[in-house]
Amino acid sequence: MCGRNTFIWHKYDFYIHFKCNSKKSGHSIKVPTVHPNFYKKKFPPFARASFKRFRFAPNVILYALTLYFEASCSLRQIQRLLKKQMFIRVSHVSIYRWIRHFASFFKTVSHFFLQKANLQSDEWHVDETYIKVKGQKHSLWILFDSETRVVIAFCLSSVRDSNTALALFEKSHNITDASPLTIITDGLDAYNMPIVLAYPKSKHHRYSCFADDCSNNVLESFNKTFKAWYKTKKGFHSFDSAVDMISNFLFYYNFIHSHSSLSEQAPACVAGVTYSQEQADHWFLF
């Protein structure tokens, strides 16, 4: 270094940013203050989903789920289709409750299987995309494995800061012990320190443009798929409902949806997760 004294430029929750007094050198040092307690949680085998207090048969609810996620239908479109094709009268509010009811179940299934997945890949990608919650812009942060196309973790936040980036990596550590060779991000500075703390052995590559050999094009492809589904929802009415619905979509994307780029397999299957086609067809519900 230049030998000049340093001063505190900014204090963050888990590190302090120092700068030197030299205007010419402009040295910058970031020192961790609290090292996050990363660990992998063990998830027990999941039980069957409960259909208690539902007035309709499980196959009707499964059909509604398929229309909502596979066909990207709106709730009112599903309401009309159930009436025309199955002669079932049900409100769009009830359909919304069906879909959200299984959020905790799908999270349990997803965590149980993803902890068995082989996610030790060359590249992981991180990116953010904007969605609206109660009319306000929020950032949806996605951690994505380029080889298997598995969405490892996500975080929804109203800000784009290092705390959110660290929370995203805490979630990934909660699911898998895997560590990629390279983590690819855009130029957002908020990624720098969290990657150093969470994945010290991984190289952090910040791509400069889409022509870069290590760009986020593969994750941009996922974002297009997500946005095609999201557009029919016209935003979310609450933060909790947004988290539940996004979590359900990612469960569908990882375990149910077949990808042409993966020889018509789901990403979880490519990652070595074993489950039957019948389980996938029934969304693990019955």
Tab-separated table of C-alpha atoms in Angstrom, residues 8-263:
chain	number	residue	atom	x	y	z
A	8	ILE	CA	-13.574	4.736	7.830
A	9	TRP	CA	-15.455	5.535	4.648
A	10	HIS	CA	-18.602	3.580	5.520
A	11	LYS	CA	-19.784	1.056	8.105
A	12	TYR	CA	-21.952	-1.812	6.873
A	13	ASP	CA	-23.704	-4.547	8.824
A	14	PHE	CA	-20.975	-7.127	8.247
A	15	TYR	CA	-17.903	-5.193	7.081
A	16	ILE	CA	-16.198	-1.789	7.295
A	17	HIS	CA	-15.005	0.079	4.211
A	18	PHE	CA	-11.702	1.939	4.777
A	19	LYS	CA	-10.029	4.415	2.412
A	20	CYS	CA	-6.546	5.918	2.552
A	21	ASN	CA	-5.770	9.642	2.864
A	22	SER	CA	-3.908	9.765	-0.435
A	23	LYS	CA	-5.937	11.378	-3.197
A	24	LYS	CA	-3.604	9.944	-5.842
A	25	SER	CA	-3.706	6.274	-4.871
A	26	GLY	CA	-7.291	6.108	-3.604
A	27	HIS	CA	-6.716	2.736	-1.953
A	28	SER	CA	-9.802	0.960	-0.648
A	29	ILE	CA	-9.933	-1.828	1.972
A	30	LYS	CA	-12.972	-3.804	3.099
A	31	VAL	CA	-12.642	-5.632	6.422
A	32	PRO	CA	-15.275	-8.148	7.633
A	33	THR	CA	-16.596	-7.428	11.128
A	34	VAL	CA	-18.971	-10.374	11.578
A	35	HIS	CA	-18.494	-13.557	9.594
A	36	PRO	CA	-21.877	-15.047	8.618
A	37	ASN	CA	-22.701	-18.449	10.069
A	38	PHE	CA	-23.170	-20.418	6.866
A	39	TYR	CA	-24.481	-23.942	7.263
A	40	LYS	CA	-26.448	-26.550	5.378
A	41	LYS	CA	-29.719	-27.463	7.031
A	42	LYS	CA	-30.946	-31.051	6.791
A	43	PHE	CA	-34.519	-31.316	5.609
A	44	PRO	CA	-36.476	-34.438	6.654
A	45	PRO	CA	-38.574	-36.455	4.172
A	46	PHE	CA	-41.813	-34.685	3.357
A	47	ALA	CA	-45.299	-36.032	4.064
A	48	ARG	CA	-48.146	-36.067	1.580
A	49	ALA	CA	-49.958	-32.807	0.979
A	50	SER	CA	-53.178	-32.282	2.908
A	51	PHE	CA	-56.446	-31.654	1.064
A	52	LYS	CA	-58.547	-31.243	4.204
A	53	ARG	CA	-61.373	-28.684	3.986
A	54	PHE	CA	-61.162	-28.532	0.194
A	55	ARG	CA	-64.558	-28.795	-1.492
A	56	PHE	CA	-63.096	-30.056	-4.759
A	57	ALA	CA	-61.181	-33.174	-5.756
A	58	PRO	CA	-57.347	-33.050	-5.880
A	59	ASN	CA	-57.327	-33.437	-9.672
A	60	VAL	CA	-59.310	-30.187	-10.013
A	61	ILE	CA	-56.771	-28.322	-7.894
A	62	LEU	CA	-53.913	-29.923	-9.847
A	63	TYR	CA	-55.518	-28.752	-13.094
A	64	ALA	CA	-55.729	-25.198	-11.728
A	65	LEU	CA	-52.057	-25.275	-10.688
A	66	THR	CA	-51.043	-26.486	-14.147
A	67	LEU	CA	-53.013	-23.730	-15.856
A	68	TYR	CA	-51.582	-21.070	-13.541
A	69	PHE	CA	-47.921	-22.010	-13.964
A	70	GLU	CA	-47.623	-24.047	-17.174
A	71	ALA	CA	-50.081	-22.058	-19.291
A	72	SER	CA	-49.551	-18.736	-17.438
A	73	CYS	CA	-53.312	-18.261	-17.147
A	74	SER	CA	-54.727	-15.577	-14.906
A	75	LEU	CA	-57.006	-16.513	-12.013
A	76	ARG	CA	-60.111	-15.362	-13.885
A	77	GLN	CA	-59.088	-17.320	-16.991
A	78	ILE	CA	-58.767	-20.444	-14.833
A	79	GLN	CA	-62.178	-19.698	-13.341
A	80	ARG	CA	-63.735	-19.586	-16.825
A	81	LEU	CA	-61.930	-22.738	-17.999
A	82	LEU	CA	-63.085	-24.734	-14.969
A	83	LYS	CA	-66.636	-23.635	-15.651
A	84	LYS	CA	-66.524	-24.467	-19.377
A	85	GLN	CA	-64.521	-27.692	-19.310
A	86	MET	CA	-65.351	-29.244	-15.938
A	87	PHE	CA	-68.685	-27.526	-15.131
A	88	ILE	CA	-67.241	-26.324	-11.830
A	89	ARG	CA	-68.234	-22.971	-10.386
A	90	VAL	CA	-65.548	-21.508	-8.152
A	91	SER	CA	-64.414	-17.946	-7.466
A	92	HIS	CA	-61.044	-16.643	-8.591
A	93	VAL	CA	-60.303	-15.886	-4.915
A	94	SER	CA	-60.704	-19.577	-4.036
A	95	ILE	CA	-58.330	-20.529	-6.854
A	96	TYR	CA	-55.787	-18.049	-5.492
A	97	ARG	CA	-56.111	-19.654	-2.059
A	98	TRP	CA	-55.566	-23.132	-3.557
A	99	ILE	CA	-52.340	-22.029	-5.209
A	100	ARG	CA	-50.990	-20.208	-2.195
A	101	HIS	CA	-52.059	-22.970	0.230
A	102	PHE	CA	-49.397	-25.341	-1.102
A	103	ALA	CA	-46.497	-22.856	-0.948
A	104	SER	CA	-45.071	-24.281	2.284
A	105	PHE	CA	-45.451	-27.837	0.961
A	106	PHE	CA	-43.628	-27.028	-2.289
A	107	LYS	CA	-40.832	-25.311	-0.320
A	108	THR	CA	-40.394	-28.436	1.798
A	109	VAL	CA	-40.279	-30.698	-1.261
A	110	SER	CA	-37.870	-28.366	-3.051
A	111	HIS	CA	-35.441	-28.144	-0.125
A	112	PHE	CA	-35.568	-31.900	0.472
A	113	PHE	CA	-34.601	-32.710	-3.116
A	114	LEU	CA	-32.202	-29.834	-3.827
A	115	GLN	CA	-29.993	-30.800	-0.890
A	116	LYS	CA	-29.367	-34.038	-2.844
A	117	ALA	CA	-28.657	-32.264	-6.141
A	118	ASN	CA	-25.202	-32.075	-7.686
A	119	LEU	CA	-24.676	-28.337	-8.102
A	120	GLN	CA	-20.868	-28.406	-8.179
A	121	SER	CA	-20.583	-26.523	-11.470
A	122	ASP	CA	-18.119	-24.269	-13.222
A	123	GLU	CA	-20.395	-21.236	-13.195
A	124	TRP	CA	-23.177	-19.826	-11.078
A	125	HIS	CA	-24.947	-16.674	-12.168
A	126	VAL	CA	-26.588	-13.951	-10.093
A	127	ASP	CA	-28.896	-11.289	-11.440
A	128	GLU	CA	-31.821	-9.105	-10.433
A	129	THR	CA	-35.055	-8.332	-12.210
A	130	TYR	CA	-37.777	-5.905	-11.199
A	131	ILE	CA	-41.312	-6.807	-10.164
A	132	LYS	CA	-44.069	-4.804	-8.492
A	133	VAL	CA	-45.424	-5.474	-5.005
A	134	LYS	CA	-48.340	-3.252	-3.935
A	135	GLY	CA	-47.457	-0.973	-6.837
A	136	GLN	CA	-43.858	-0.488	-5.662
A	137	LYS	CA	-40.753	-1.743	-7.473
A	138	HIS	CA	-38.898	-4.616	-5.809
A	139	SER	CA	-35.783	-6.482	-6.910
A	140	LEU	CA	-35.984	-10.238	-7.360
A	141	TRP	CA	-32.476	-11.674	-6.891
A	142	ILE	CA	-31.824	-15.052	-8.513
A	143	LEU	CA	-28.896	-17.464	-8.003
A	144	PHE	CA	-28.717	-19.803	-11.006
A	145	ASP	CA	-26.574	-22.815	-11.949
A	146	SER	CA	-25.620	-22.519	-15.623
A	147	GLU	CA	-25.010	-26.248	-16.217
A	148	THR	CA	-28.199	-27.717	-14.756
A	149	ARG	CA	-30.410	-24.587	-15.092
A	150	VAL	CA	-31.452	-25.026	-11.448
A	151	VAL	CA	-32.526	-21.896	-9.606
A	152	ILE	CA	-30.666	-22.458	-6.342
A	153	ALA	CA	-32.071	-19.582	-4.296
A	154	PHE	CA	-33.930	-16.307	-4.591
A	155	CYS	CA	-34.405	-13.163	-2.529
A	156	LEU	CA	-37.026	-10.433	-2.827
A	157	SER	CA	-36.067	-6.977	-1.597
A	158	SER	CA	-37.019	-3.339	-2.007
A	159	VAL	CA	-33.318	-2.371	-2.128
A	160	ARG	CA	-30.226	-3.468	-4.051
A	161	ASP	CA	-27.576	-3.666	-1.358
A	162	SER	CA	-24.928	-6.001	0.030
A	163	ASN	CA	-27.214	-7.215	2.840
A	164	THR	CA	-29.638	-8.648	0.290
A	165	ALA	CA	-26.790	-10.240	-1.661
A	166	LEU	CA	-25.501	-11.862	1.522
A	167	ALA	CA	-29.011	-13.099	2.402
A	168	LEU	CA	-29.173	-14.748	-1.037
A	169	PHE	CA	-25.911	-16.615	-0.429
A	170	GLU	CA	-27.013	-17.595	3.077
A	171	LYS	CA	-30.013	-19.294	1.467
A	172	SER	CA	-27.798	-21.135	-1.006
A	173	HIS	CA	-25.544	-22.367	1.818
A	174	ASN	CA	-28.672	-23.563	3.585
A	175	ILE	CA	-29.438	-25.801	0.592
A	176	THR	CA	-26.113	-27.027	-0.777
A	177	ASP	CA	-22.437	-27.345	0.156
A	178	ALA	CA	-21.462	-26.920	-3.493
A	179	SER	CA	-19.140	-24.099	-4.470
A	180	PRO	CA	-18.699	-23.009	-8.114
A	181	LEU	CA	-15.421	-22.138	-9.785
A	182	THR	CA	-16.823	-18.773	-10.883
A	183	ILE	CA	-19.732	-16.580	-9.824
A	184	ILE	CA	-20.830	-14.250	-12.619
A	185	THR	CA	-22.616	-10.981	-11.858
A	186	ASP	CA	-23.195	-7.590	-13.401
A	187	GLY	CA	-21.225	-4.559	-12.236
A	188	LEU	CA	-23.197	-3.972	-9.023
A	189	ASP	CA	-20.728	-3.365	-6.160
A	190	ALA	CA	-23.109	-4.940	-3.635
A	191	TYR	CA	-21.937	-8.404	-4.753
A	192	ASN	CA	-18.251	-7.921	-3.991
A	193	MET	CA	-17.976	-8.458	-0.237
A	194	PRO	CA	-20.789	-11.056	0.120
A	195	ILE	CA	-19.089	-13.292	-2.471
A	196	VAL	CA	-15.748	-12.964	-0.655
A	197	LEU	CA	-17.412	-14.026	2.601
A	198	ALA	CA	-19.760	-16.715	1.272
A	199	TYR	CA	-17.597	-18.284	-1.455
A	200	PRO	CA	-13.955	-17.310	-0.819
A	201	LYS	CA	-12.629	-20.027	-3.159
A	202	SER	CA	-14.805	-18.939	-6.087
A	203	LYS	CA	-13.675	-16.387	-8.635
A	204	HIS	CA	-15.954	-13.360	-8.990
A	205	HIS	CA	-16.385	-12.323	-12.627
A	206	ARG	CA	-18.163	-9.046	-13.370
A	207	TYR	CA	-19.217	-9.034	-17.010
A	208	SER	CA	-18.959	-5.773	-18.901
A	209	CYS	CA	-21.342	-6.431	-21.800
A	210	PHE	CA	-23.461	-9.185	-23.331
A	211	ALA	CA	-20.659	-9.955	-25.809
A	212	ASP	CA	-18.476	-10.982	-22.855
A	213	ASP	CA	-17.578	-14.702	-22.940
A	214	CYS	CA	-18.847	-14.953	-19.345
A	215	SER	CA	-22.062	-12.936	-19.535
A	216	ASN	CA	-25.419	-13.477	-17.844
A	217	ASN	CA	-27.185	-14.461	-21.085
A	218	VAL	CA	-28.231	-17.852	-19.711
A	219	LEU	CA	-29.885	-16.187	-16.718
A	220	GLU	CA	-31.498	-13.567	-18.932
A	221	SER	CA	-33.198	-16.483	-20.688
A	222	PHE	CA	-34.687	-17.566	-17.358
A	223	ASN	CA	-35.797	-13.995	-16.678
A	224	LYS	CA	-37.754	-14.006	-19.948
A	225	THR	CA	-39.532	-17.207	-18.890
A	226	PHE	CA	-40.320	-15.726	-15.491
A	227	LYS	CA	-41.521	-12.408	-16.920
A	228	ALA	CA	-43.823	-14.195	-19.400
A	229	TRP	CA	-45.526	-15.816	-16.389
A	230	TYR	CA	-45.380	-12.688	-14.223
A	231	LYS	CA	-47.023	-10.382	-16.794
A	232	THR	CA	-50.360	-12.168	-16.457
A	233	LYS	CA	-50.318	-11.537	-12.684
A	234	LYS	CA	-50.135	-7.720	-12.960
A	235	GLY	CA	-48.037	-7.469	-9.822
A	236	PHE	CA	-48.591	-8.825	-6.321
A	237	HIS	CA	-50.812	-7.420	-3.581
A	238	SER	CA	-48.493	-8.136	-0.641
A	239	PHE	CA	-44.871	-9.025	0.029
A	240	ASP	CA	-45.748	-12.409	1.581
A	241	SER	CA	-47.988	-13.417	-1.312
A	242	ALA	CA	-45.237	-12.410	-3.764
A	243	VAL	CA	-42.713	-14.631	-1.963
A	244	ASP	CA	-45.157	-17.568	-1.897
A	245	MET	CA	-46.130	-17.283	-5.559
A	246	ILE	CA	-42.540	-16.837	-6.761
A	247	SER	CA	-41.473	-19.802	-4.636
A	248	ASN	CA	-44.228	-21.891	-6.248
A	249	PHE	CA	-43.137	-20.814	-9.727
A	250	LEU	CA	-39.520	-21.762	-9.017
A	251	PHE	CA	-40.653	-25.164	-7.732
A	252	TYR	CA	-42.516	-25.647	-11.014
A	253	TYR	CA	-39.486	-24.432	-12.997
A	254	ASN	CA	-36.981	-26.701	-11.223
A	255	PHE	CA	-39.022	-29.902	-10.919
A	256	ILE	CA	-41.987	-29.900	-13.320
A	257	HIS	CA	-41.167	-27.833	-16.401
A	258	SER	CA	-39.308	-29.682	-19.160
A	259	HIS	CA	-36.638	-27.657	-20.981
A	260	SER	CA	-35.812	-28.067	-24.666
A	261	SER	CA	-32.170	-27.149	-23.954
A	262	LEU	CA	-32.000	-30.014	-21.414
A	263	SER	CA	-33.376	-32.741	-23.722
